[in-house]
Tab-separated table of C-alpha atoms in Angstrom:
chain	number	residue	atom	x	y	z
Z	1	MET	CA	0.111	0.214	-0.137
Z	2	THR	CA	1.202	3.497	-1.044
Z	3	THR	CA	0.859	6.437	0.963
Z	4	LEU	CA	-1.359	7.855	-1.882
Z	5	GLN	CA	-3.521	4.809	-1.004
Z	6	ALA	CA	-3.278	4.919	2.496
Z	7	GLN	CA	-4.613	8.381	2.912
Z	8	GLU	CA	-7.346	7.580	0.459
Z	9	GLU	CA	-8.954	5.111	2.328
Z	10	LEU	CA	-8.088	7.422	5.185
Z	11	SER	CA	-10.398	9.675	3.604
Z	12	THR	CA	-13.140	7.293	3.366
Z	13	ALA	CA	-12.401	6.778	6.683
Z	14	ARG	CA	-13.269	10.165	7.752
Z	15	ARG	CA	-16.031	10.737	5.380
Z	16	LEU	CA	-17.931	7.897	7.003
Z	17	GLY	CA	-16.802	9.200	10.480
Z	18	LEU	CA	-14.791	6.365	11.291
Z	19	LEU	CA	-12.242	7.869	13.349
Z	20	GLY	CA	-14.215	7.868	16.722
Z	21	ALA	CA	-14.498	4.256	16.750
Z	22	TYR	CA	-11.333	3.405	16.074
Z	23	ARG	CA	-9.807	5.624	18.511
Z	24	GLU	CA	-12.360	3.968	20.789
Z	25	ALA	CA	-11.582	0.573	20.003
Z	26	ALA	CA	-8.118	1.368	20.338
Z	27	ALA	CA	-8.125	2.996	23.931
Z	28	GLU	CA	-10.429	-0.313	24.914
Z	29	THR	CA	-8.131	-2.781	23.392
Z	30	GLY	CA	-5.015	-1.422	23.645
Z	31	ILE	CA	-3.967	-1.878	19.894
Z	32	ASP	CA	-2.927	0.717	17.429
Z	33	VAL	CA	-5.061	2.759	15.295
Z	34	ALA	CA	-2.691	2.323	12.420
Z	35	ILE	CA	-2.688	-1.683	13.129
Z	36	LEU	CA	-7.001	-1.708	13.223
Z	37	LEU	CA	-7.107	0.631	9.993
Z	38	GLY	CA	-4.276	-1.926	8.596
Z	39	LYS	CA	-6.235	-4.779	9.145
Z	40	ASP	CA	-9.640	-3.357	7.602
Z	41	SER	CA	-7.906	-2.008	5.237
Z	42	ARG	CA	-6.518	-5.603	4.199
Z	43	GLU	CA	-10.464	-6.667	4.575
Z	44	SER	CA	-12.598	-4.162	2.856
Z	45	ARG	CA	-10.176	-1.508	1.832
Z	46	LEU	CA	-12.301	0.506	4.632
Z	47	THR	CA	-15.500	-0.247	3.103
Z	48	ARG	CA	-14.221	0.822	-0.794
Z	49	ALA	CA	-14.107	-2.832	-1.468
Z	50	LEU	CA	-17.515	-3.878	0.058
Z	51	SER	CA	-20.787	-4.676	-1.779
Z	52	PRO	CA	-23.558	-2.537	-1.393
Z	53	SER	CA	-25.132	-4.613	1.005
Z	54	CYS	CA	-21.548	-4.201	2.947
Z	55	THR	CA	-20.524	-7.736	2.798
Z	56	GLY	CA	-17.780	-9.859	0.979
Z	57	ASP	CA	-16.422	-12.796	0.806
Z	58	ASN	CA	-19.526	-15.129	-0.895
Z	59	GLY	CA	-21.672	-12.980	1.787
Z	60	PHE	CA	-20.032	-14.550	4.404
Z	61	GLY	CA	-17.484	-11.488	5.847
Z	62	ARG	CA	-19.630	-8.604	6.869
Z	63	GLY	CA	-18.941	-5.526	7.603
Z	64	ILE	CA	-15.642	-2.981	7.252
Z	65	SER	CA	-13.943	-6.057	9.388
Z	66	GLN	CA	-15.124	-8.828	6.853
Z	67	ILE	CA	-16.350	-10.540	10.329
Z	68	ASP	CA	-17.642	-14.062	9.320
Z	69	SER	CA	-21.144	-14.848	10.060
Z	70	ARG	CA	-20.815	-18.681	10.079
Z	71	PHE	CA	-18.565	-18.106	13.257
Z	72	TYR	CA	-19.748	-15.092	14.848
Z	73	PRO	CA	-23.323	-15.687	14.145
Z	74	VAL	CA	-24.814	-13.998	17.179
Z	75	PHE	CA	-22.902	-10.265	16.400
Z	76	THR	CA	-23.627	-10.870	12.679
Z	77	GLU	CA	-27.448	-11.203	13.071
Z	78	ALA	CA	-28.029	-8.231	15.620
Z	79	ASN	CA	-25.880	-5.867	13.584
Z	80	ASP	CA	-26.461	-4.495	9.766
Z	81	PRO	CA	-23.090	-5.128	7.880
Z	82	CYS	CA	-23.214	-1.644	7.014
Z	83	ASN	CA	-22.803	-0.538	10.599
Z	84	HIS	CA	-19.287	-0.078	10.097
Z	85	ARG	CA	-18.943	1.763	13.666
Z	86	ALA	CA	-19.812	-2.003	15.776
Z	87	TYR	CA	-18.359	-3.841	12.721
Z	88	ALA	CA	-14.973	-1.655	13.070
Z	89	LYS	CA	-15.276	-1.988	17.157
Z	90	GLU	CA	-15.927	-5.720	17.032
Z	91	GLY	CA	-13.099	-6.611	14.955
Z	92	ALA	CA	-10.717	-5.252	17.004
Z	93	ARG	CA	-12.177	-7.175	19.790
Z	94	ILE	CA	-11.576	-10.573	17.553
Z	95	LEU	CA	-8.319	-9.189	16.917
Z	96	ALA	CA	-7.697	-8.204	20.743
Z	97	GLU	CA	-8.873	-12.119	21.941
Z	98	ARG	CA	-6.181	-13.528	19.495
Z	99	LEU	CA	-3.415	-11.695	20.548
Z	100	ALA	CA	-4.300	-12.383	24.170
Z	101	GLU	CA	-4.123	-16.543	22.564
Z	102	PHE	CA	-0.707	-15.765	21.303
Z	103	GLU	CA	0.636	-13.886	24.030
Z	104	GLY	CA	0.812	-10.714	22.142
Z	105	GLN	CA	2.243	-11.963	19.132
Z	106	VAL	CA	1.253	-9.503	16.236
Z	107	ARG	CA	1.852	-11.466	13.142
Z	108	PRO	CA	0.241	-14.901	14.752
Z	109	ALA	CA	-2.762	-12.786	16.255
Z	110	LEU	CA	-3.496	-11.222	12.556
Z	111	ALA	CA	-2.976	-14.395	10.826
Z	112	ALA	CA	-5.765	-16.006	12.880
Z	113	TYR	CA	-7.929	-13.118	12.356
Z	114	ASN	CA	-7.908	-14.380	8.830
Z	115	ALA	CA	-7.611	-17.932	9.086
Z	116	GLY	CA	-8.474	-19.072	12.560
Z	117	THR	CA	-6.240	-19.713	15.385
Z	118	GLU	CA	-6.160	-23.279	14.689
Z	119	SER	CA	-4.924	-23.123	11.278
Z	120	VAL	CA	-2.438	-20.714	12.959
Z	121	ARG	CA	-1.206	-23.215	15.870
Z	122	GLY	CA	-0.983	-25.569	13.225
Z	123	ALA	CA	1.723	-23.858	10.994
Z	124	LEU	CA	3.557	-22.849	13.779
Z	125	GLU	CA	3.952	-26.745	14.773
Z	126	GLU	CA	4.799	-27.642	11.227
Z	127	GLY	CA	7.014	-25.067	11.753
Z	128	ARG	CA	5.674	-22.777	8.689
Z	129	ASP	CA	5.117	-19.196	8.692
Z	130	VAL	CA	1.927	-18.020	10.342
Z	131	ASP	CA	1.362	-16.607	6.871
Z	132	SER	CA	1.204	-20.025	5.380
Z	133	VAL	CA	-2.554	-20.475	6.074
Z	134	THR	CA	-3.741	-17.118	4.991
Z	135	THR	CA	-5.536	-15.738	2.228
Z	136	GLY	CA	-2.817	-15.024	-0.222
Z	137	GLY	CA	-0.241	-16.146	2.153
Z	138	ASP	CA	0.833	-13.107	3.014
Z	139	TYR	CA	-2.163	-11.467	5.415
Z	140	SER	CA	-0.252	-10.286	8.606
Z	141	GLU	CA	2.541	-8.893	6.589
Z	142	ASP	CA	0.694	-7.348	4.856
Z	143	VAL	CA	-1.649	-5.728	7.153
Z	144	LEU	CA	1.393	-4.756	8.852
Z	145	ARG	CA	2.720	-3.011	5.600
Z	146	ARG	CA	-0.981	-1.076	5.566
Z	147	ALA	CA	-0.314	-0.031	9.601
Z	148	ASP	CA	2.667	1.403	8.455
Z	149	ALA	CA	1.750	3.308	5.556
Z	150	PHE	CA	-1.254	4.719	7.797
Z	151	GLY	CA	1.145	5.225	10.749
Z	152	GLU	CA	2.777	8.165	8.005
Z	153	VAL	CA	-0.418	9.470	7.203
Z	154	LEU	CA	-2.307	9.103	10.040
Z	155	PRO	CA	-2.387	13.154	11.754
Z	156	ALA	CA	-1.013	13.625	15.611
Z	157	ARG	CA	-4.552	14.765	17.024
Z	158	GLU	CA	-6.337	10.938	14.871
Z	159	ALA	CA	-3.643	9.389	17.009
Z	160	SER	CA	-4.295	5.538	18.302
Z	161	LEU	CA	-3.800	6.081	22.353
Z	162	PRO	CA	-4.065	9.324	24.311
Z	163	ALA	CA	-0.674	11.023	25.269
Z	164	GLY	CA	0.876	9.651	27.711
Z	165	LEU	CA	-1.150	6.175	27.841
Z	166	LEU	CA	0.935	3.679	28.823
Z	167	LEU	CA	1.614	1.476	25.206
Z	168	THR	CA	0.329	-2.205	26.341
Z	169	GLY	CA	-0.485	-5.558	24.482
Z	170	ALA	CA	-0.521	-5.221	21.021
Z	171	ALA	CA	0.556	-1.271	20.567
Z	172	LEU	CA	3.604	-2.748	22.308
Z	173	THR	CA	4.423	-5.552	20.822
Z	174	TYR	CA	4.211	-3.620	17.716
Z	175	SER	CA	6.202	-1.064	17.923
Z	176	LEU	CA	9.278	-3.435	19.461
Z	177	ILE	CA	9.056	-5.622	16.370
Z	178	ARG	CA	8.945	-2.373	13.773
Z	179	GLN	CA	12.065	-0.754	15.282
Z	180	ASP	CA	13.907	-3.927	14.180
């Protein structure tokens, strides 16, 4: 993703009034806004790749975060797929669960968001890269590249967490792995 593409998608998120939902989700989960935007950019290009009914993945993926109705029927039946705020926040909550399952490791958590926890655990047990089981074989790396692009264009006033808040969980792990 180029910075121009990130700016265009961020413009869409602003137009839809979604940055507040991402900031709230970041504060609730400890996951950096740039990662949340990167994930949903991969999932739906921040709504730009969705059908008019806000679905994708043969109708199973719902909303901006492409939450699968087969695995999250209670949430998807209760929420209109075009309710982007609800889906952005639920997608962040699901990613936070994956981060807890993988002890804060960002790449496996992102891969599990896409391919499921058991698939990622199987890949790790077999010594394969976590992305080997994801759509396109590059999900976590692509999301992190997108997060980097959003980090470059996201103004400080729209930053993920309030100034002075200690970064924990994914945000801390993300910042540590990106310094390598």
